[in-house]
Amino acid sequence: MCQSPIANIDISKEYDESLGTDDVHYQSFARMAAFFGRDMQAHRHDQYFQMHFLDTGQIELQLDDHRYSVQAPLFVLTPPSVPHAFITESDSDGHVLTVREDLIWPLLEVLYPGTREAFGLPGICLSLADRPDELAALKHYWQLIARESTEQLPGREHTLVLLAQAVFTLLLRNAKLNDHASGGMRGELKLFQRFTQLIDAHYHQHWTVPEYAGELHLTESRLTDICRRFANRPPKRLIFDRQLREARRLLLFSDSAVSEIAWQLGFKDPAYFARFFNRLVGCSPSAYRAQKVPVSPVPLTPALSQRERE
């Protein structure tokens, strides 16, 4: 059985200087970096959203399978369980807000209806250099959060929740999530949601498109139409994307041999896995692991073959 090699960090248990409550943890970025180190190895935060906001310095960030190099002011959002690693210099400072996921998902449903169920939420790294009004508002909120975190005032827990939700709302509405997420959860979108859930459950079993269509009680052509409407990609490519995303994660965040990763992903032949990866990424799994993904905020989409477009 494959076990995740990525460490889960529970801030409330592993960092005893965290301010706030069980639901909302706050600390300055510099204090957190002094404790964990500025060369932060790959980790995740189950059941918590984490927001890093830098107002000085620069960050070299590995966020899931994408790499960024961004100058402050910026924010980084990591949804629950999304792996991330980063390096910052001594002049990088700001704020870190870690909030229980149940307090954030309702905000996302308001901002981007259907995001959680149908599309998931990616990690986000975004510069705010061109948004002075947002920076001014956030400066005020960070001061309030720091005050509520350190002082035992009446209604402190409730106030911290409201302030944390306000900060997440201000930052998330600046992120350009998939426009389709605003379309609600009816009809074909529910079918697309179910298809993506099935892919998550069975991608390592290498189900075929007819098997997915059969499970959804759809024809292959109807499933293809739905996928093209909501993702602009054929179902086979969505399956490949999920396999590829997991392959990248394992290559970046585990020490498993390439052949072992192939077996974990359900490939019976490691050589076939290598050809599959090379065809979609443009390099071998070993080369990808060595180069740690080119620095780019926008992942490149390889050209599809005629067979994959069908």
mmCIF file of C-alpha atoms in Angstrom:
data_model
loop_
_atom_site.group_PDB
_atom_site.id
_atom_site.type_symbol
_atom_site.label_atom_id
_atom_site.label_comp_id
_atom_site.label_asym_id
_atom_site.label_seq_id
_atom_site.Cartn_x
_atom_site.Cartn_y
_atom_site.Cartn_z
ATOM 1 C CA MET A 1 0.000 0.000 0.000
ATOM 2 C CA CYS A 2 1.299 3.478 -0.901
ATOM 3 C CA GLN A 3 1.626 5.879 2.009
ATOM 4 C CA SER A 4 2.094 9.596 1.605
ATOM 5 C CA PRO A 5 5.685 10.707 2.239
ATOM 6 C CA ILE A 6 4.586 14.303 2.785
ATOM 7 C CA ALA A 7 4.617 15.450 6.406
ATOM 8 C CA ASN A 8 1.395 16.796 7.866
ATOM 9 C CA ILE A 9 2.015 19.769 10.163
ATOM 10 C CA ASP A 10 -0.613 20.484 12.789
ATOM 11 C CA ILE A 11 0.241 24.050 13.794
ATOM 12 C CA SER A 12 -1.563 23.802 17.135
ATOM 13 C CA LYS A 13 0.544 20.797 18.159
ATOM 14 C CA GLU A 14 3.915 21.439 16.538
ATOM 15 C CA TYR A 15 4.257 25.193 17.007
ATOM 16 C CA ASP A 16 3.738 26.350 20.589
ATOM 17 C CA GLU A 17 4.016 30.089 19.822
ATOM 18 C CA SER A 18 0.943 30.195 17.599
ATOM 19 C CA LEU A 19 -1.473 32.909 18.652
ATOM 20 C CA GLY A 20 -5.224 32.776 18.363
ATOM 21 C CA THR A 21 -7.595 29.852 18.913
ATOM 22 C CA ASP A 22 -8.034 26.225 17.848
ATOM 23 C CA ASP A 23 -9.884 27.396 14.725
ATOM 24 C CA VAL A 24 -7.757 30.420 13.790
ATOM 25 C CA HIS A 25 -3.972 30.427 14.234
ATOM 26 C CA TYR A 26 -1.971 33.595 13.603
ATOM 27 C CA GLN A 27 1.715 34.455 13.694
ATOM 28 C CA SER A 28 4.106 36.746 11.870
ATOM 29 C CA PHE A 29 5.953 35.127 8.996
ATOM 30 C CA ALA A 30 9.343 35.974 10.528
ATOM 31 C CA ARG A 31 8.497 34.237 13.814
ATOM 32 C CA MET A 32 7.231 31.146 12.000
ATOM 33 C CA ALA A 33 10.347 31.089 9.812
ATOM 34 C CA ALA A 34 12.568 31.386 12.881
ATOM 35 C CA PHE A 35 10.908 28.259 14.294
ATOM 36 C CA PHE A 36 10.534 26.054 11.202
ATOM 37 C CA GLY A 37 13.375 27.493 9.098
ATOM 38 C CA ARG A 38 13.325 29.570 5.930
ATOM 39 C CA ASP A 39 14.078 26.483 3.829
ATOM 40 C CA MET A 40 10.725 24.843 4.493
ATOM 41 C CA GLN A 41 10.547 21.268 3.255
ATOM 42 C CA ALA A 42 7.450 19.769 1.612
ATOM 43 C CA HIS A 43 4.493 19.516 3.972
ATOM 44 C CA ARG A 44 0.727 19.899 4.119
ATOM 45 C CA HIS A 45 -1.990 20.910 6.614
ATOM 46 C CA ASP A 46 -4.897 18.468 6.821
ATOM 47 C CA GLN A 47 -8.251 20.099 7.586
ATOM 48 C CA TYR A 48 -6.805 23.616 7.461
ATOM 49 C CA PHE A 49 -6.430 26.371 4.888
ATOM 50 C CA GLN A 50 -3.218 28.339 5.260
ATOM 51 C CA MET A 51 -2.620 31.857 4.004
ATOM 52 C CA HIS A 52 0.903 33.296 3.762
ATOM 53 C CA PHE A 53 0.962 37.025 3.133
ATOM 54 C CA LEU A 54 4.354 38.623 2.457
ATOM 55 C CA ASP A 55 4.727 42.395 2.479
ATOM 56 C CA THR A 56 8.533 42.314 2.158
ATOM 57 C CA GLY A 57 11.040 40.047 0.419
ATOM 58 C CA GLN A 58 10.650 37.263 -2.122
ATOM 59 C CA ILE A 59 9.572 33.628 -2.064
ATOM 60 C CA GLU A 60 10.740 30.598 -4.052
ATOM 61 C CA LEU A 61 7.717 28.358 -3.828
ATOM 62 C CA GLN A 62 6.843 24.803 -4.817
ATOM 63 C CA LEU A 63 3.042 24.634 -4.668
ATOM 64 C CA ASP A 64 1.751 21.178 -5.531
ATOM 65 C CA ASP A 65 3.385 20.535 -8.936
ATOM 66 C CA HIS A 66 3.982 24.205 -9.878
ATOM 67 C CA ARG A 67 6.949 26.396 -9.026
ATOM 68 C CA TYR A 68 6.913 30.167 -8.458
ATOM 69 C CA SER A 69 9.391 32.950 -7.824
ATOM 70 C CA VAL A 70 7.479 36.054 -6.697
ATOM 71 C CA GLN A 71 8.394 39.386 -5.083
ATOM 72 C CA ALA A 72 6.278 40.847 -2.266
ATOM 73 C CA PRO A 73 3.612 42.028 -1.799
ATOM 74 C CA LEU A 74 1.967 38.669 -2.443
ATOM 75 C CA PHE A 75 -0.175 35.978 -0.937
ATOM 76 C CA VAL A 76 -0.015 32.196 -1.073
ATOM 77 C CA LEU A 77 -3.090 30.086 -0.410
ATOM 78 C CA THR A 78 -2.687 26.384 0.337
ATOM 79 C CA PRO A 79 -5.944 24.397 0.578
ATOM 80 C CA PRO A 80 -6.133 21.397 2.930
ATOM 81 C CA SER A 81 -3.647 18.611 2.056
ATOM 82 C CA VAL A 82 -2.053 20.477 -0.889
ATOM 83 C CA PRO A 83 1.729 19.901 -0.596
ATOM 84 C CA HIS A 84 3.990 22.931 -0.583
ATOM 85 C CA ALA A 85 7.614 23.870 0.094
ATOM 86 C CA PHE A 86 9.373 27.218 -0.024
ATOM 87 C CA ILE A 87 12.555 29.192 0.549
ATOM 88 C CA THR A 88 12.708 32.816 1.710
ATOM 89 C CA GLU A 89 15.530 35.161 2.677
ATOM 90 C CA SER A 90 15.910 37.004 5.997
ATOM 91 C CA ASP A 91 14.234 40.146 4.629
ATOM 92 C CA SER A 92 10.960 38.324 3.913
ATOM 93 C CA ASP A 93 8.261 39.075 6.454
ATOM 94 C CA GLY A 94 4.493 39.229 6.673
ATOM 95 C CA HIS A 95 1.735 37.156 8.211
ATOM 96 C CA VAL A 96 0.610 33.518 8.392
ATOM 97 C CA LEU A 97 -3.024 32.669 8.989
ATOM 98 C CA THR A 98 -4.095 29.035 9.415
ATOM 99 C CA VAL A 99 -7.854 28.491 9.538
ATOM 100 C CA ARG A 100 -9.990 25.391 9.939
ATOM 101 C CA GLU A 101 -11.431 24.433 6.557
ATOM 102 C CA ASP A 102 -15.074 24.464 7.702
ATOM 103 C CA LEU A 103 -14.789 28.234 8.121
ATOM 104 C CA ILE A 104 -13.476 28.831 4.587
ATOM 105 C CA TRP A 105 -15.479 26.518 2.314
ATOM 106 C CA PRO A 106 -18.697 28.554 2.833
ATOM 107 C CA LEU A 107 -16.861 31.670 1.650
ATOM 108 C CA LEU A 108 -15.764 29.903 -1.515
ATOM 109 C CA GLU A 109 -19.300 28.757 -2.191
ATOM 110 C CA VAL A 110 -20.391 32.400 -2.083
ATOM 111 C CA LEU A 111 -17.506 33.670 -4.252
ATOM 112 C CA TYR A 112 -17.297 30.722 -6.667
ATOM 113 C CA PRO A 113 -20.374 28.463 -6.401
ATOM 114 C CA GLY A 114 -19.604 24.803 -7.012
ATOM 115 C CA THR A 115 -15.835 25.201 -6.628
ATOM 116 C CA ARG A 116 -15.360 22.605 -3.918
ATOM 117 C CA GLU A 117 -17.426 19.817 -5.379
ATOM 118 C CA ALA A 118 -16.949 20.207 -9.106
ATOM 119 C CA PHE A 119 -13.526 21.693 -9.605
ATOM 120 C CA GLY A 120 -11.558 21.427 -6.411
ATOM 121 C CA LEU A 121 -9.438 24.371 -5.356
ATOM 122 C CA PRO A 122 -5.851 24.758 -6.521
ATOM 123 C CA GLY A 123 -3.051 26.302 -4.531
ATOM 124 C CA ILE A 124 -2.709 29.992 -5.404
ATOM 125 C CA CYS A 125 0.289 32.334 -5.496
ATOM 126 C CA LEU A 126 -0.574 35.880 -6.543
ATOM 127 C CA SER A 127 1.257 39.205 -6.559
ATOM 128 C CA LEU A 128 -0.653 42.194 -5.150
ATOM 129 C CA ALA A 129 1.804 44.829 -6.359
ATOM 130 C CA ASP A 130 -0.832 46.453 -8.587
ATOM 131 C CA ARG A 131 -3.603 46.511 -5.932
ATOM 132 C CA PRO A 132 -2.856 49.348 -3.491
ATOM 133 C CA ASP A 133 -6.445 49.571 -2.206
ATOM 134 C CA GLU A 134 -6.420 45.898 -1.221
ATOM 135 C CA LEU A 135 -3.038 46.303 0.487
ATOM 136 C CA ALA A 136 -4.309 49.247 2.514
ATOM 137 C CA ALA A 137 -7.378 47.294 3.658
ATOM 138 C CA LEU A 138 -5.323 44.228 4.516
ATOM 139 C CA LYS A 139 -2.865 46.260 6.601
ATOM 140 C CA HIS A 140 -5.759 47.318 8.790
ATOM 141 C CA TYR A 141 -7.036 43.747 9.135
ATOM 142 C CA TRP A 142 -3.621 42.322 10.043
ATOM 143 C CA GLN A 143 -3.345 44.850 12.871
ATOM 144 C CA LEU A 144 -6.749 43.819 14.184
ATOM 145 C CA ILE A 145 -5.939 40.101 13.938
ATOM 146 C CA ALA A 146 -2.643 40.573 15.795
ATOM 147 C CA ARG A 147 -4.471 42.481 18.534
ATOM 148 C CA GLU A 148 -7.255 39.933 18.941
ATOM 149 C CA SER A 149 -4.746 37.070 18.916
ATOM 150 C CA THR A 150 -2.687 38.435 21.798
ATOM 151 C CA GLU A 151 -5.261 40.105 24.036
ATOM 152 C CA GLN A 152 -7.939 38.276 26.011
ATOM 153 C CA LEU A 153 -10.842 40.506 25.000
ATOM 154 C CA PRO A 154 -14.558 39.623 25.284
ATOM 155 C CA GLY A 155 -15.803 37.794 22.183
ATOM 156 C CA ARG A 156 -12.225 37.120 21.075
ATOM 157 C CA GLU A 157 -12.844 33.736 19.395
ATOM 158 C CA HIS A 158 -15.862 34.972 17.445
ATOM 159 C CA THR A 159 -14.051 38.160 16.402
ATOM 160 C CA LEU A 160 -11.012 36.217 15.161
ATOM 161 C CA VAL A 161 -13.217 34.001 13.004
ATOM 162 C CA LEU A 162 -14.891 37.040 11.427
ATOM 163 C CA LEU A 163 -11.558 38.788 10.817
ATOM 164 C CA ALA A 164 -9.981 35.664 9.314
ATOM 165 C CA GLN A 165 -12.955 35.192 7.004
ATOM 166 C CA ALA A 166 -12.729 38.838 5.951
ATOM 167 C CA VAL A 167 -9.029 38.468 5.047
ATOM 168 C CA PHE A 168 -9.650 35.278 3.072
ATOM 169 C CA THR A 169 -12.541 36.938 1.238
ATOM 170 C CA LEU A 170 -10.468 40.015 0.336
ATOM 171 C CA LEU A 171 -7.670 37.847 -1.038
ATOM 172 C CA LEU A 172 -9.725 35.146 -2.736
ATOM 173 C CA ARG A 173 -11.842 37.542 -4.733
ATOM 174 C CA ASN A 174 -8.634 38.728 -6.380
ATOM 175 C CA ALA A 175 -7.923 35.187 -7.604
ATOM 176 C CA LYS A 176 -9.227 34.250 -11.047
ATOM 177 C CA LEU A 177 -10.619 30.797 -10.424
ATOM 178 C CA ASN A 178 -12.208 28.776 -13.185
ATOM 179 C CA ASP A 179 -15.055 30.841 -14.609
ATOM 180 C CA HIS A 180 -17.157 27.707 -14.883
ATOM 181 C CA ALA A 181 -17.278 27.507 -11.078
ATOM 182 C CA SER A 182 -19.766 30.372 -11.036
ATOM 183 C CA GLY A 183 -22.343 28.449 -13.008
ATOM 184 C CA GLY A 184 -24.048 26.678 -10.131
ATOM 185 C CA MET A 185 -24.595 22.995 -9.495
ATOM 186 C CA ARG A 186 -27.327 21.830 -11.793
ATOM 187 C CA GLY A 187 -27.820 19.288 -14.529
ATOM 188 C CA GLU A 188 -24.733 18.551 -16.565
ATOM 189 C CA LEU A 189 -22.442 20.256 -14.083
ATOM 190 C CA LYS A 190 -23.473 17.645 -11.506
ATOM 191 C CA LEU A 191 -22.590 14.925 -13.994
ATOM 192 C CA PHE A 192 -19.217 16.527 -14.600
ATOM 193 C CA GLN A 193 -18.723 16.711 -10.831
ATOM 194 C CA ARG A 194 -19.481 13.011 -10.520
ATOM 195 C CA PHE A 195 -17.063 12.184 -13.334
ATOM 196 C CA THR A 196 -14.192 14.062 -11.650
ATOM 197 C CA GLN A 197 -14.966 12.279 -8.390
ATOM 198 C CA LEU A 198 -14.858 8.921 -10.173
ATOM 199 C CA ILE A 199 -11.510 9.820 -11.726
ATOM 200 C CA ASP A 200 -10.105 10.594 -8.273
ATOM 201 C CA ALA A 201 -11.322 7.223 -7.042
ATOM 202 C CA HIS A 202 -10.229 5.076 -9.998
ATOM 203 C CA TYR A 203 -7.411 6.774 -11.928
ATOM 204 C CA HIS A 204 -4.876 4.279 -10.540
ATOM 205 C CA GLN A 205 -7.054 1.412 -11.808
ATOM 206 C CA HIS A 206 -6.851 2.782 -15.355
ATOM 207 C CA TRP A 207 -10.545 2.681 -16.084
ATOM 208 C CA THR A 208 -11.392 3.314 -19.722
ATOM 209 C CA VAL A 209 -13.718 6.067 -20.902
ATOM 210 C CA PRO A 210 -16.485 3.495 -21.630
ATOM 211 C CA GLU A 211 -16.196 2.238 -18.038
ATOM 212 C CA TYR A 212 -16.623 5.743 -16.650
ATOM 213 C CA ALA A 213 -19.509 6.437 -19.012
ATOM 214 C CA GLY A 214 -21.176 3.191 -17.980
ATOM 215 C CA GLU A 215 -20.860 4.047 -14.294
ATOM 216 C CA LEU A 216 -22.517 7.406 -15.008
ATOM 217 C CA HIS A 217 -25.198 5.795 -17.228
ATOM 218 C CA LEU A 218 -24.102 8.000 -20.137
ATOM 219 C CA THR A 219 -23.007 7.324 -23.680
ATOM 220 C CA GLU A 220 -19.379 8.068 -24.485
ATOM 221 C CA SER A 221 -20.399 10.892 -26.812
ATOM 222 C CA ARG A 222 -22.559 12.530 -24.099
ATOM 223 C CA LEU A 223 -19.708 12.291 -21.588
ATOM 224 C CA THR A 224 -17.351 13.816 -24.142
ATOM 225 C CA ASP A 225 -19.753 16.707 -24.783
ATOM 226 C CA ILE A 226 -20.067 17.405 -21.051
ATOM 227 C CA CYS A 227 -16.309 17.363 -20.525
ATOM 228 C CA ARG A 228 -15.674 19.674 -23.460
ATOM 229 C CA ARG A 229 -18.344 22.075 -22.198
ATOM 230 C CA PHE A 230 -17.039 22.358 -18.645
ATOM 231 C CA ALA A 231 -13.314 21.648 -19.026
ATOM 232 C CA ASN A 232 -12.659 22.158 -22.745
ATOM 233 C CA ARG A 233 -10.934 18.780 -22.735
ATOM 234 C CA PRO A 234 -12.001 15.248 -23.708
ATOM 235 C CA PRO A 235 -12.592 12.729 -20.902
ATOM 236 C CA LYS A 236 -9.480 10.714 -21.789
ATOM 237 C CA ARG A 237 -7.334 13.789 -21.324
ATOM 238 C CA LEU A 238 -8.907 14.533 -17.922
ATOM 239 C CA ILE A 239 -8.046 10.993 -16.839
ATOM 240 C CA PHE A 240 -4.491 11.426 -18.104
ATOM 241 C CA ASP A 241 -4.239 14.786 -16.302
ATOM 242 C CA ARG A 242 -5.152 13.170 -12.982
ATOM 243 C CA GLN A 243 -2.624 10.366 -13.459
ATOM 244 C CA LEU A 244 -0.008 12.897 -14.466
ATOM 245 C CA ARG A 245 -0.714 15.165 -11.500
ATOM 246 C CA GLU A 246 -0.204 12.291 -9.078
ATOM 247 C CA ALA A 247 2.947 11.215 -10.908
ATOM 248 C CA ARG A 248 4.381 14.724 -10.573
ATOM 249 C CA ARG A 249 3.549 14.834 -6.875
ATOM 250 C CA LEU A 250 5.274 11.529 -6.214
ATOM 251 C CA LEU A 251 8.315 12.494 -8.273
ATOM 252 C CA LEU A 252 8.650 15.821 -6.475
ATOM 253 C CA PHE A 253 7.754 14.866 -2.930
ATOM 254 C CA SER A 254 8.850 11.232 -2.486
ATOM 255 C CA ASP A 255 12.096 9.309 -2.703
ATOM 256 C CA SER A 256 10.462 6.317 -4.418
ATOM 257 C CA ALA A 257 12.186 4.952 -7.499
ATOM 258 C CA VAL A 258 10.520 5.749 -10.818
ATOM 259 C CA SER A 259 9.643 2.083 -11.290
ATOM 260 C CA GLU A 260 7.958 2.004 -7.872
ATOM 261 C CA ILE A 261 5.977 5.135 -8.689
ATOM 262 C CA ALA A 262 4.821 3.472 -11.901
ATOM 263 C CA TRP A 263 3.483 0.527 -9.895
ATOM 264 C CA GLN A 264 1.804 2.858 -7.367
ATOM 265 C CA LEU A 265 -0.009 4.567 -10.240
ATOM 266 C CA GLY A 266 -1.262 1.276 -11.631
ATOM 267 C CA PHE A 267 1.085 0.982 -14.609
ATOM 268 C CA LYS A 268 2.014 -2.664 -15.158
ATOM 269 C CA ASP A 269 5.112 -1.730 -17.145
ATOM 270 C CA PRO A 270 7.471 1.017 -15.847
ATOM 271 C CA ALA A 271 8.746 1.524 -19.393
ATOM 272 C CA TYR A 272 5.204 2.307 -20.569
ATOM 273 C CA PHE A 273 4.837 4.772 -17.669
ATOM 274 C CA ALA A 274 8.051 6.488 -18.768
ATOM 275 C CA ARG A 275 6.740 6.789 -22.349
ATOM 276 C CA PHE A 276 3.371 8.074 -21.081
ATOM 277 C CA PHE A 277 5.079 10.722 -18.937
ATOM 278 C CA ASN A 278 7.528 11.759 -21.646
ATOM 279 C CA ARG A 279 4.744 12.131 -24.232
ATOM 280 C CA LEU A 280 2.714 14.491 -22.012
ATOM 281 C CA VAL A 281 5.472 16.400 -20.226
ATOM 282 C CA GLY A 282 8.247 16.378 -22.788
ATOM 283 C CA CYS A 283 10.920 14.753 -20.633
ATOM 284 C CA SER A 284 11.480 11.511 -18.739
ATOM 285 C CA PRO A 285 10.294 11.095 -15.123
ATOM 286 C CA SER A 286 13.916 11.087 -13.949
ATOM 287 C CA ALA A 287 14.699 14.301 -15.821
ATOM 288 C CA TYR A 288 11.554 15.959 -14.442
ATOM 289 C CA ARG A 289 12.551 15.014 -10.904
ATOM 290 C CA ALA A 290 16.074 16.377 -11.472
ATOM 291 C CA GLN A 291 14.948 19.739 -12.814
ATOM 292 C CA LYS A 292 12.128 20.177 -10.239
ATOM 293 C CA VAL A 293 9.825 21.739 -12.866
ATOM 294 C CA PRO A 294 10.702 24.977 -14.726
ATOM 295 C CA VAL A 295 9.855 28.193 -12.887
ATOM 296 C CA SER A 296 6.496 29.303 -14.255
ATOM 297 C CA PRO A 297 3.225 30.444 -12.655
ATOM 298 C CA VAL A 298 1.280 28.973 -15.575
ATOM 299 C CA PRO A 299 1.825 25.264 -16.330
ATOM 300 C CA LEU A 300 2.418 24.478 -19.979
ATOM 301 C CA THR A 301 -0.163 22.283 -21.690
ATOM 302 C CA PRO A 302 1.416 19.740 -24.038
ATOM 303 C CA ALA A 303 -0.105 19.325 -27.466
ATOM 304 C CA LEU A 304 -2.520 16.420 -27.748
ATOM 305 C CA SER A 305 -2.141 13.677 -30.263
ATOM 306 C CA GLN A 306 -5.037 12.950 -32.610
ATOM 307 C CA ARG A 307 -5.871 9.836 -30.569
ATOM 308 C CA GLU A 308 -6.015 11.814 -27.290
ATOM 309 C CA ARG A 309 -8.277 14.464 -28.823
ATOM 310 C CA GLU A 310 -10.851 11.852 -29.743
#
